[in-house]
XYZ file of C-alpha atoms in Angstrom:
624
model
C 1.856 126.798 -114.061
C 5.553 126.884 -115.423
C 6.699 124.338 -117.736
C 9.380 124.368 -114.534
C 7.407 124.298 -111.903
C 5.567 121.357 -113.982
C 8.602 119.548 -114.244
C 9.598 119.792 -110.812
C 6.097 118.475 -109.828
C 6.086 115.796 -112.339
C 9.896 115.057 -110.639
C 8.389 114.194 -107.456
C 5.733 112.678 -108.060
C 7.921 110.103 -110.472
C 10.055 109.745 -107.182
C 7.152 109.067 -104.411
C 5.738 107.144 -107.169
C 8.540 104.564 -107.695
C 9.776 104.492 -103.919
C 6.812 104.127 -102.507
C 6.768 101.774 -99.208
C 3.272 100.739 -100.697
C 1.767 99.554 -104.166
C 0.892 102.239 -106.417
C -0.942 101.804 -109.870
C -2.291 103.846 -112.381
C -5.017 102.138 -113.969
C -7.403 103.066 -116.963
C -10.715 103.376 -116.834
C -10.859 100.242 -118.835
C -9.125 98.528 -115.674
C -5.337 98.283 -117.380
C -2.482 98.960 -115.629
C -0.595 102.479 -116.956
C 2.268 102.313 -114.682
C 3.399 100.395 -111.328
C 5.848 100.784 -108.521
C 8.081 98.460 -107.511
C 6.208 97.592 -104.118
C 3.216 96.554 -105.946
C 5.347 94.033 -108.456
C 6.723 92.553 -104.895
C 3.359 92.035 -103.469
C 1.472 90.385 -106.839
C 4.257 88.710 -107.752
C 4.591 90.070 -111.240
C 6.895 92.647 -113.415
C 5.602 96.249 -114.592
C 5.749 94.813 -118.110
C 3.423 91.389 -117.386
C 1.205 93.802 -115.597
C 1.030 96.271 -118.562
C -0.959 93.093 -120.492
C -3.409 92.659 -117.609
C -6.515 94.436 -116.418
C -7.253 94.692 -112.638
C -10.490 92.435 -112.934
C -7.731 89.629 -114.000
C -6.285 89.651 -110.783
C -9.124 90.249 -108.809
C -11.283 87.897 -106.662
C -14.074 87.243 -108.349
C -16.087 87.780 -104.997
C -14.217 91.157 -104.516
C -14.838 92.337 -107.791
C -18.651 93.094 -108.062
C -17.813 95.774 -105.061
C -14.708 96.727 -106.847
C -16.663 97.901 -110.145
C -19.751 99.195 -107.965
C -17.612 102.067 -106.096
C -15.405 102.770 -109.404
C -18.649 103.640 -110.929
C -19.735 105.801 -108.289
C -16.121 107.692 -108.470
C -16.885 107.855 -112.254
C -20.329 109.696 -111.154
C -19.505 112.276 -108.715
C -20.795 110.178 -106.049
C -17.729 109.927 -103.879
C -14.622 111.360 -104.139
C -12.660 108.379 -103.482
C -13.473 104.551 -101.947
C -11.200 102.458 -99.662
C -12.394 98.677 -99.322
C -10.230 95.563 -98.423
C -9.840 93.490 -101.174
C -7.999 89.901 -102.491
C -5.819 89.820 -105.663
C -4.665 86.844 -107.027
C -0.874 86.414 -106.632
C 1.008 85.649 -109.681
C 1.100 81.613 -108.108
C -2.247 81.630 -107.609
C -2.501 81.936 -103.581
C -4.782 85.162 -102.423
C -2.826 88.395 -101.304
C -5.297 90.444 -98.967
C -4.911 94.835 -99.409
C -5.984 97.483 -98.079
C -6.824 99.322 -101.608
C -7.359 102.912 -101.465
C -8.470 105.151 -105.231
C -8.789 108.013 -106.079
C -9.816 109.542 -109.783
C -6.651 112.348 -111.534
C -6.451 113.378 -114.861
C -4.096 113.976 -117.277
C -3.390 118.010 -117.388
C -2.841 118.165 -121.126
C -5.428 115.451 -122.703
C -7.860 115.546 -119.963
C -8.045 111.905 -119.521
C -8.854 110.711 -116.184
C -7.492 107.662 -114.851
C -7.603 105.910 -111.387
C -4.862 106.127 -108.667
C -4.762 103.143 -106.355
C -3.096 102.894 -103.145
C -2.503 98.666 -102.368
C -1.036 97.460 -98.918
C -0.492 94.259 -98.066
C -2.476 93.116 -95.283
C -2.465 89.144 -95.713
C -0.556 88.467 -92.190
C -2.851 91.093 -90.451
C -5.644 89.415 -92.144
C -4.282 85.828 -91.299
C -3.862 86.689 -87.833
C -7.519 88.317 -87.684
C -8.728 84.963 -89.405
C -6.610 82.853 -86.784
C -7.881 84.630 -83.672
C -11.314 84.765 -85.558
C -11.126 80.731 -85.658
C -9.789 80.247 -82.117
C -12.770 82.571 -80.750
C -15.037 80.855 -82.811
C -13.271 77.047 -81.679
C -13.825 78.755 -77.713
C -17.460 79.928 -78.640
C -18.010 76.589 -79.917
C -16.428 75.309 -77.321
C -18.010 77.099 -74.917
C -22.036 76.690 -76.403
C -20.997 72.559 -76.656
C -20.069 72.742 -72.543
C -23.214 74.554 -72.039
C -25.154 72.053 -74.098
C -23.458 69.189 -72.498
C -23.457 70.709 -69.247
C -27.090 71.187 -69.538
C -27.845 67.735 -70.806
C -25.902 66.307 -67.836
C -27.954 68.286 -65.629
C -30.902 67.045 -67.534
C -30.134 63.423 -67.172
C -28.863 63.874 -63.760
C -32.563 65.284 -62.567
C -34.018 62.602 -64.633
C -31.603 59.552 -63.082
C -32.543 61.476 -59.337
C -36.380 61.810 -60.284
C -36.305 57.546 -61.855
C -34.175 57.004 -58.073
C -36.722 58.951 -56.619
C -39.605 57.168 -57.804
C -38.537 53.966 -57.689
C -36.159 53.555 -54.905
C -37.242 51.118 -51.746
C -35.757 53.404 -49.412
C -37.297 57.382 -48.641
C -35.176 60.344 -50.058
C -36.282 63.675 -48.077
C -34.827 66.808 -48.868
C -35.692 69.506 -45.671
C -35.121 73.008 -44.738
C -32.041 74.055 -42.044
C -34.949 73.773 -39.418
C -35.899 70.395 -40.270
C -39.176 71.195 -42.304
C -39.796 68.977 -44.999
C -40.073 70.701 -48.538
C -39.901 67.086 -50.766
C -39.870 63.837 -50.259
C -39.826 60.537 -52.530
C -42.969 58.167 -53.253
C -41.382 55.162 -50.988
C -43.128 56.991 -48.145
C -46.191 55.786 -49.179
C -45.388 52.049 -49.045
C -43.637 52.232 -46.018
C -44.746 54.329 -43.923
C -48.126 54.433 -45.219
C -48.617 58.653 -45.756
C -48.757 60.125 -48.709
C -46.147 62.447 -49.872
C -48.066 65.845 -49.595
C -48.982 64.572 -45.833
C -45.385 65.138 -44.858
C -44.070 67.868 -47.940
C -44.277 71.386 -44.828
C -43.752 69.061 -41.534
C -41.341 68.146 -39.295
C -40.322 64.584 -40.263
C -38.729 64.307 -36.472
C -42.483 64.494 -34.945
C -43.285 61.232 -36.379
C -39.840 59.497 -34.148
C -40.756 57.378 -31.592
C -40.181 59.843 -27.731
C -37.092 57.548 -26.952
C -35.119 57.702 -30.137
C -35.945 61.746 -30.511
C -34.417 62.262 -26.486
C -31.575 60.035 -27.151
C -30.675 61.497 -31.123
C -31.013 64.603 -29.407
C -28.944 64.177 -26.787
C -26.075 62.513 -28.795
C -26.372 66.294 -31.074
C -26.645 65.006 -34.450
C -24.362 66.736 -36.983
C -23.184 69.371 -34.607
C -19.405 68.093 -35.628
C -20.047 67.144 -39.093
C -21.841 67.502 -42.444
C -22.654 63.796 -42.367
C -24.532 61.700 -40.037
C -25.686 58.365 -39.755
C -28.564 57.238 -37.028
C -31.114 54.799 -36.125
C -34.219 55.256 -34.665
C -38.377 54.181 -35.079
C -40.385 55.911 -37.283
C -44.432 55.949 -36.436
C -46.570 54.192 -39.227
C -49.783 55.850 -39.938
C -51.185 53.014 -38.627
C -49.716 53.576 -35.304
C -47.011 51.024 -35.169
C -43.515 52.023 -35.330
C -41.103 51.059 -37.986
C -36.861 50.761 -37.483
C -35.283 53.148 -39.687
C -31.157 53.542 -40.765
C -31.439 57.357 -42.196
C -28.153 59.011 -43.572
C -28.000 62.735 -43.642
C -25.927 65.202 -45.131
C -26.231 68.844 -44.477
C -25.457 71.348 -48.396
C -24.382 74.165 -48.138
C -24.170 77.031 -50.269
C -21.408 79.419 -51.397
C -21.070 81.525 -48.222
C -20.687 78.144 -46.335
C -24.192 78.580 -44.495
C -26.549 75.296 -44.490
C -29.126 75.911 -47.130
C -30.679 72.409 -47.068
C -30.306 68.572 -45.561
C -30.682 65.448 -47.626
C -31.620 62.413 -46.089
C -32.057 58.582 -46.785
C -33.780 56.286 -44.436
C -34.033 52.509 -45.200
C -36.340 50.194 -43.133
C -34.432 47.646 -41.449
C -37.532 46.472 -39.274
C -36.661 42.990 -40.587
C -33.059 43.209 -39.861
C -33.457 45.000 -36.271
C -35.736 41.381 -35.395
C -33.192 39.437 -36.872
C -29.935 40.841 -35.251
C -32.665 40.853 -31.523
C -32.831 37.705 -32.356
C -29.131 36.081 -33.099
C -28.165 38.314 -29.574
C -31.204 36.476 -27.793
C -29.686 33.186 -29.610
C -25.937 34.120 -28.757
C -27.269 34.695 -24.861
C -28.741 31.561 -24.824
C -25.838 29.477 -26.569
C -23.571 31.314 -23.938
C -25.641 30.405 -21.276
C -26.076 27.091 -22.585
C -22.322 26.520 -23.103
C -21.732 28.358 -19.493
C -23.974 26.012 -17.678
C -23.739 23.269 -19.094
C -22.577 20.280 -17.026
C -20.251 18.564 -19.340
C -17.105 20.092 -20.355
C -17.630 21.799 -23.576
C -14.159 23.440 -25.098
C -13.730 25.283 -28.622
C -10.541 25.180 -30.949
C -9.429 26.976 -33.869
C -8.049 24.748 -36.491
C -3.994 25.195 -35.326
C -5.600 23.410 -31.886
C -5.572 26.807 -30.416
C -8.216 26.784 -27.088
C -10.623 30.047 -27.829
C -13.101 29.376 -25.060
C -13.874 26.340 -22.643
C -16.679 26.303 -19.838
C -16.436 26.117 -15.969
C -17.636 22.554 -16.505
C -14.124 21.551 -18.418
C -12.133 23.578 -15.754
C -13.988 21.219 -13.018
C -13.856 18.013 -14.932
C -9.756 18.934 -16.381
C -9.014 20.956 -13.621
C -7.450 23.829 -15.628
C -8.449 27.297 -15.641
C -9.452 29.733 -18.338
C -6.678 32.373 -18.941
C -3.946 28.583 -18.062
C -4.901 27.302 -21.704
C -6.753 30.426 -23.713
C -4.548 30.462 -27.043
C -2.635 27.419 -25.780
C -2.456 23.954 -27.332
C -5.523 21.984 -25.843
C -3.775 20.036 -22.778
C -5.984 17.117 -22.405
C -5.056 14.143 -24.632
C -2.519 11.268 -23.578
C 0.518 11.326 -25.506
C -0.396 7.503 -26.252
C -3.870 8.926 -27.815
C -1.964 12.254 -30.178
C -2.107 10.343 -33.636
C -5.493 9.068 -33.000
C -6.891 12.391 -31.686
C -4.891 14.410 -34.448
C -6.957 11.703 -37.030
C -10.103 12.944 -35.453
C -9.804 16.065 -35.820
C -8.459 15.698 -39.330
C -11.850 14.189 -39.875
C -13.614 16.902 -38.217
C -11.980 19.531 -40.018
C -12.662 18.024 -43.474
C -16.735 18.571 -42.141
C -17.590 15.257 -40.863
C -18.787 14.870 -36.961
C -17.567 12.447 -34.286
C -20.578 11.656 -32.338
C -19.923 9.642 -28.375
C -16.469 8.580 -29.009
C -15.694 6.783 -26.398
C -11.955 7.172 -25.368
C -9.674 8.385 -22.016
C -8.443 11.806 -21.537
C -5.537 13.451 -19.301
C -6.327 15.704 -16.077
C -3.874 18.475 -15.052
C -2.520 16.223 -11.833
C -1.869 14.120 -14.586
C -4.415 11.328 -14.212
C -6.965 9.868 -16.706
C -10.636 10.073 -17.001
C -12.979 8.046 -19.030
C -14.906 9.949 -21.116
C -18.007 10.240 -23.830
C -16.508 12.843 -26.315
C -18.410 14.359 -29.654
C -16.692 16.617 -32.173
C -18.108 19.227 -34.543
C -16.623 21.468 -37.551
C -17.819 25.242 -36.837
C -18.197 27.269 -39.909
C -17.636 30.996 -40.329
C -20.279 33.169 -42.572
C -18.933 32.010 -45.457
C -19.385 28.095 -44.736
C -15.292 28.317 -44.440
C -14.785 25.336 -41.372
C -12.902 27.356 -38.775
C -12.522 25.253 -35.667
C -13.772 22.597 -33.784
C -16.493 22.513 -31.155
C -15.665 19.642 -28.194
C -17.750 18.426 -25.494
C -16.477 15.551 -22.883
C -19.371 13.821 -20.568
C -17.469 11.696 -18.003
C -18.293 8.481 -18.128
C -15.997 6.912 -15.455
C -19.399 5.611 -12.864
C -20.721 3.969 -16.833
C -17.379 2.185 -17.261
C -17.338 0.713 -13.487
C -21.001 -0.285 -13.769
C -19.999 -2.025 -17.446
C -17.346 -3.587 -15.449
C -19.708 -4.873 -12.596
C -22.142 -6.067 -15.386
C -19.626 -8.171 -17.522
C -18.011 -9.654 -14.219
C -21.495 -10.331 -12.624
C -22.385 -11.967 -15.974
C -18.900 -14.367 -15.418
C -20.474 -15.731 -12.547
C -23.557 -16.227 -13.954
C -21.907 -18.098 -16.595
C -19.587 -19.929 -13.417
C -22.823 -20.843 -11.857
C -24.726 -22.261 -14.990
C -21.157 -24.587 -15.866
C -21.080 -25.979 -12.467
C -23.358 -28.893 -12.840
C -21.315 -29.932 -16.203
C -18.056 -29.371 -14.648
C -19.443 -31.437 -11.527
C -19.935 -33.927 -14.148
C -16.490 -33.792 -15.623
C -14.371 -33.534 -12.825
C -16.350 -37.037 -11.495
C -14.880 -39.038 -14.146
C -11.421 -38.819 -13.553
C -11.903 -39.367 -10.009
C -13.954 -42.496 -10.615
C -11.296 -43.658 -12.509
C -8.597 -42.423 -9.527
C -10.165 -44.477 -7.159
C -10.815 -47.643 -9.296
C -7.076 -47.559 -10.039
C -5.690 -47.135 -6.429
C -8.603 -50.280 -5.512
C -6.521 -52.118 -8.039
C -3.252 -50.954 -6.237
C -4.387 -51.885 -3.219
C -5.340 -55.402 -4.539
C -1.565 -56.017 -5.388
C -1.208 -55.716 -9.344
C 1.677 -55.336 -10.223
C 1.720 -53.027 -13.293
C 1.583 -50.207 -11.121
C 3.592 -47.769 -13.533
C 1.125 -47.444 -16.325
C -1.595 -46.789 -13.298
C 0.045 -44.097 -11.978
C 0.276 -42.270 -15.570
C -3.011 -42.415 -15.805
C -4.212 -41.288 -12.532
C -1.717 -38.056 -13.112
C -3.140 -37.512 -16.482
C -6.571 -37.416 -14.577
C -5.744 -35.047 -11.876
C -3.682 -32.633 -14.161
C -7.207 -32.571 -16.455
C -8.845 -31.469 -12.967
C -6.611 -28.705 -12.134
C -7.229 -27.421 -15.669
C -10.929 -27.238 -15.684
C -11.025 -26.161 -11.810
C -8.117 -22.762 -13.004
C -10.206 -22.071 -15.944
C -13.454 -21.980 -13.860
C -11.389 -19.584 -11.284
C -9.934 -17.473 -14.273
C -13.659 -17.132 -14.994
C -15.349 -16.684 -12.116
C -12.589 -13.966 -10.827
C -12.529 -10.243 -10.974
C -9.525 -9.453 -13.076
C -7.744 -6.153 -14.466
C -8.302 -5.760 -18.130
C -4.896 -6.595 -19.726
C -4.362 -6.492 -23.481
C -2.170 -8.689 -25.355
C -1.340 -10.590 -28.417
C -3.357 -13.912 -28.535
C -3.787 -16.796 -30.375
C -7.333 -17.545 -31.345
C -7.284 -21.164 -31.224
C -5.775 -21.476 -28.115
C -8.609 -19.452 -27.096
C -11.219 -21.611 -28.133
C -9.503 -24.635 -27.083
C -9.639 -23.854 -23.498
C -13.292 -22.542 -23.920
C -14.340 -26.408 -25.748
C -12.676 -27.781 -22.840
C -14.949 -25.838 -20.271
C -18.164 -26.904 -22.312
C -17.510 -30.407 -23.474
C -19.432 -31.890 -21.146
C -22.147 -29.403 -21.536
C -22.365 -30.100 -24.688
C -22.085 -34.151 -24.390
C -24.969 -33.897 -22.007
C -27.184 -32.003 -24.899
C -26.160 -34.631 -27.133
C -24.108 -31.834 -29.162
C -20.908 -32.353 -31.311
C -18.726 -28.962 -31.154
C -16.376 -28.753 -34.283
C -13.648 -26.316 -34.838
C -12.253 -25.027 -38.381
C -9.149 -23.254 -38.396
C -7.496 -21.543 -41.241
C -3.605 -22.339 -41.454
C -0.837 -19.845 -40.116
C -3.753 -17.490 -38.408
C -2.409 -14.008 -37.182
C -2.633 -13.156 -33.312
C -4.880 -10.900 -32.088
C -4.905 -7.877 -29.380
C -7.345 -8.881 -26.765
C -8.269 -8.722 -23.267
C -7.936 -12.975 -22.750
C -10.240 -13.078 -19.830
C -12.993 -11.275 -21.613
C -12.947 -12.921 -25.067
C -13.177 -16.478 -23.120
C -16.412 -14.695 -21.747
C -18.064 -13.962 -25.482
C -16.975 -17.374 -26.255
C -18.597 -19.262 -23.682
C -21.727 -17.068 -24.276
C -22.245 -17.680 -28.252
C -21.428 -21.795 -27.752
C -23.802 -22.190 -24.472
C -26.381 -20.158 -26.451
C -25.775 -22.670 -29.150
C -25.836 -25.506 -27.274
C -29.031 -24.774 -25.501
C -30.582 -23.903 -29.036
C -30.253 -27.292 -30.167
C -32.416 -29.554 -27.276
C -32.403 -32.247 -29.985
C -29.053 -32.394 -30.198
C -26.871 -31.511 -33.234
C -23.664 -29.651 -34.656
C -21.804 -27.013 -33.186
C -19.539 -25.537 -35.876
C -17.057 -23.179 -34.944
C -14.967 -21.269 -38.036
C -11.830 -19.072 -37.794
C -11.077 -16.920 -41.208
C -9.137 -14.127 -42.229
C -10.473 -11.383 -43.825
C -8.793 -8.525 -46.492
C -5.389 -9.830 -44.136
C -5.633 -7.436 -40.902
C -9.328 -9.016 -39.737
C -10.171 -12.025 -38.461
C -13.836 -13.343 -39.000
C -15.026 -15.846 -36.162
C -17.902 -17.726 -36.653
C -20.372 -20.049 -34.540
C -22.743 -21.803 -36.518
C -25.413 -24.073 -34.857
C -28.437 -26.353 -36.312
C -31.130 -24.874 -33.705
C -34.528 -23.168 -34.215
C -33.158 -20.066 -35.319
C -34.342 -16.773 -34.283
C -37.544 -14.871 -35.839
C -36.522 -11.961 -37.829
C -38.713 -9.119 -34.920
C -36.918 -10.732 -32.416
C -32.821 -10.255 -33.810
C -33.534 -6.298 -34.229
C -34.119 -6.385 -30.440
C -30.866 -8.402 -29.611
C -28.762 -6.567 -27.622
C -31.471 -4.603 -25.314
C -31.000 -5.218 -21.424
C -33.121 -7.669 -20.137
C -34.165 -8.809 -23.389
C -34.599 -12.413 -23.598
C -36.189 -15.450 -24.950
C -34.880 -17.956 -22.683
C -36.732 -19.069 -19.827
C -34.127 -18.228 -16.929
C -32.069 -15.870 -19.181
C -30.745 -12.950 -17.698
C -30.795 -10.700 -21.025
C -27.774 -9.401 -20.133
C -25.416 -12.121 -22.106
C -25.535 -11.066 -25.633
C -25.492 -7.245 -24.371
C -21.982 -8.029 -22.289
C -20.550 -9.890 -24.948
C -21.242 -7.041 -28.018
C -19.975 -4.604 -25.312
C -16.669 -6.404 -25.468
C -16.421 -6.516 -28.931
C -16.614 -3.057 -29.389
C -13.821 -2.514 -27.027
C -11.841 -4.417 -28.812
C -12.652 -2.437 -32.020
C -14.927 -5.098 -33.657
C -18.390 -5.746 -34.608
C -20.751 -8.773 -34.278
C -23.486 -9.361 -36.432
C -26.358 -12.465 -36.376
C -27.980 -14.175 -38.938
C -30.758 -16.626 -38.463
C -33.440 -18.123 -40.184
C -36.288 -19.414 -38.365
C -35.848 -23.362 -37.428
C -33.134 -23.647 -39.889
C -30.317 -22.179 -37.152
C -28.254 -19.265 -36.330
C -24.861 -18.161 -37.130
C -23.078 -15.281 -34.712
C -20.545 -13.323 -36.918
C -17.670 -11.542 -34.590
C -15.590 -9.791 -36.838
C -12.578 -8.677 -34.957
C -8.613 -6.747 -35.984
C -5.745 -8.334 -36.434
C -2.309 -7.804 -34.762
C 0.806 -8.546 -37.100
């Protein structure tokens, strides 16, 4: 070749050596750099000069290197003409430049020494991004293989929560072809219906339901318009007997929508089939009870709200169902609201009012004696929701009480007579001795004449209490004084009591408040506790009579008598009709007189001790 032609050569070479897009570096076979392009200073970091002072296995990975060195060797030995590998260098600040390096073995025309030719491009972004997608299909692999495990893992505790469900549930879990044949079922069919499981595992489940149930389940279609169905029917025991069943089914599907199996889960409910039988045999009898019953039963809500009533109130009320249904109960006296709204209160805070004896108000507007009882009625919860009512009329009670207490004033008229007889013949003695002596001519005629009008007025008092007594009269409450109560009643029985040698004595308590009584009917209980007093003590003795208030609105009225008592067996039967221990007692006296009480809202109480004397307690209210 031409030194020209070598020139020109060497010219271009110089030129695609030093403009190069990529490195280029001539490198000894000792590994240091003879000469390097620009684009290979850019990509390392450093100047020709610094790289002139350092050998390739400076800057090389030490993990690269080993390769590096093993295919130079093999370029030194014929065995390849050139390598090509992808290798890191160590950038000048120390972070890793990936390459593409590519070298090839020249020599130097005119000494014959060879040297290496490498070819470096930068591929650290290519290699990042291979690393990045690299790490995000490795993150999705990952990814993926911890779904599958999890997945799988959830399936396996899934099958192991349905197999412990399956084992251990109370109810049967039955898992059948689209035709109904059964390819498993759970262990609960052996307690309950008494087969074991490979008995029914390739039957028909539906050819153990009772004929009945299978016509009427078949007839309704089940799951003809659904996927889900619930039903009810009896199941045959393998003992014979059938057993009430509530079985849910569902039908799966699979992907092309067709039925591939059906689930179901049937419960026995034997125990709650008798139970419900039997609260709709209770409820039929209740209703019939509360239909045909003969007193008026009624039920309110608790705003007084009428939910149901019987044909017995409608007779006894005269108002019809749908007249009151939802309406304010009709029947109480506007008199009687507070006290009936106070009974009520009481009911609805769960006490009971048991044969309250009161009046109540008929649709024509007149009143009714009646017998009523009150209870709270509870909802499932125990919550008090209402009030149950029943009325019993006790108007043909209330006349016959009536006919008792005034058949029991005559008795008492009759038994006074003889004493009265008595009473009324001493002032007429005394009349006619004093108009003897006015006949006779004395002349202090005046003071006679006082006398004999003091006498007769004393008559006409004893003979109008012994009519007041003796007479039917309307009962007529008023505000009364006590003491003149008991002062008329002394009067009656003084000379009772003189002729039984007994002393009656009255203590009073100053400034005592009236009471609201019936007049006629508390001079009866009077004259009944001081006669039965009186005739307690044959041998004579002390009738004390006390009058005391009590906590200021009651009045406590005492009579207290020195006879021969009353045994302890016989007080406890006080009270009975027709219970006596006199010898011509009616046993109707203490019985009338306890019935007035109560009417007038008291109580009366006895205490006795045998031949020691008796003491009748009537505790009664007040009216200030």
């Amino acid at each position: 070749m031409s030194i020209d032609q070598r020139l020109i050569n060497e010219s271009l070479f110089i030129q695609a050596f030093q403009y190069a897009p990529i490195g280029m570096v001539l490198v000894s076979l000792n590994g240091r750099c003879l000469k390097a392009n620009p684009a290979i200073c850019s990509i390392l970091g450093y100047s020709e000069l610094e790289l002139s002072t350092l050998t390739f296995q400076e800057i090389t990975h030490p993990e690269d290197l080993i390769l590096d060195l093993q295919l130079m060797t093999e370029l030194l030995t014929g065995k390849r003409d050139s390598y090509q590998m992808e290798k890191r260098y160590i950038h000048k600040d120390g972070h890793i430049v990936w390459s593409l390096l590519a070298v090839s073995l020249a020599q130097d025309e005119e000494s014959h020494t060879p040297f290496f030719v490498s070819q470096i491009i930068d591929i650290s972004v290519q290699k990042q991004m291979e690393n990045e997608l690299r790490k995000k299909e490795r993150l999705l692999y990952e990814k993926d293989v911890h779904y599958q495990n999890s997945m799988t893992k959830h399936l396996e505790q899934i099958y192991e929560l349905y197999r412990m469900i399956s084992d251990h549930v109370l109810d049967i879990i039955s898992i059948s072809s689209p035709e109904g044949v059964t390819r498993h079922i759970s262990p609960a069919v052996q307690s309950l219906l008494g087969y074991e499981m490979d008995e029914i595992v390739g039957t028909k489940i539906m050819d153990l339901w009772h004929p009945d149930d299978l016509l009427a389940l078949g007839e309704r279609c089940l799951l003809s318009h659904t996927d889900v169905d619930m039903f009810i029917c009896r199941v045959r025991h393998k003992e014979g007997h059938y057993v009430w069943f509530e079985t849910t089914v569902k039908m799966i599907r699979n992907e092309k929508g067709e039925v591939d199996k059906i689930v179901a889960v049937g419960r026995d409910i034997t125990k709650r089939k008798q139970a419900e039988d039997e609260l709709c045999a209770t409820r039929e009898r209740l209703e019939s009870f509360i239909k045909n019953n003969g007193d008026a039963i009624w039920v309110i809500d608790r705003d007084d709200k009428v939910v149901e009533i019987n044909a017995a109130f409608g007779k006894l009320f005269q108002w019809k169902s749908e007249e009151i249904i939802h309406q304010s109960l009709p029947i109480t006296p506007p008199n009687l609201a507070d006290q009936t709204r106070e009974l009520h209160k009481q009911v609805l805070s769960g006490q009971s009012v048991i044969g309250f004896e009161t009046v109540r108000l008929r649709k024509d507007g007149s009143l009714v004696d009646v017998s009523t009882t009150l209870s709270p009625i509870h909802d499932t919860t125990g919550h008090i929701i209402g009030i149950a009512g029943t009325c019993h009329d006790i108007t043909e009670k209330k006349q016959a009480e009536q006919l008792l207490i005034n058949s029991e004033k005559l008795s008492i008229a009759g038994q006074l007579a003889a004493g009265i007889a008595h009473e009324i013949r001493n002032p007429i003695t005394a009349i006619k001795g004093f108009i003897q002596l006015m006949k006779s001519g004395v002349t202090e005629k005046k003071l006679y004449y006082e006398i004999m009008s003091s006498e007769i007025e004393r008559i006409e008092m004893i003979l109008s209490e012994l009519l007041i007594l003796a007479k039917p009269q309307m009962i007529h409450s008023d505000r009364k004084d006590i003491r003149n109560i008991l002062s008329q009643v002394t009067t009656l029985l003084e000379s009772q009591a003189l002729l039984n040698n007994v002393e009656i004595i009255t203590e009073c308590e100053p400034d005592l408040p009236p009471i609201l009584c019936d007049q006629n009917q508390l001079k009866q209980v009077c004259i009944n506790f001081i006669k039965n007093g009186i005739e307690a003590m044959s041998l004579g003795g002390t009738l004390l009579i006390q009058v005391k208030t009590q906590n200021g609105n009651r009045l406590i009225l005492r009579f207290i008598d020195q006879g021969c008592g009353i045994p302890e067996h016989i007080i406890t039967k006080l009270g009975q009709p027709f219970y006596t221990t006199k010898e011509k007692g009616t046993g109707l006296g203490f019985m009338v007189s306890k019935k007035i009480i109560e009417s007038h809202n008291g109580t009366v109480n006895v205490f006795s001790k045998d031949k020691e004397g008796t003491t009748v307690e009537v505790c009664l209210p007040t009216y200030n």
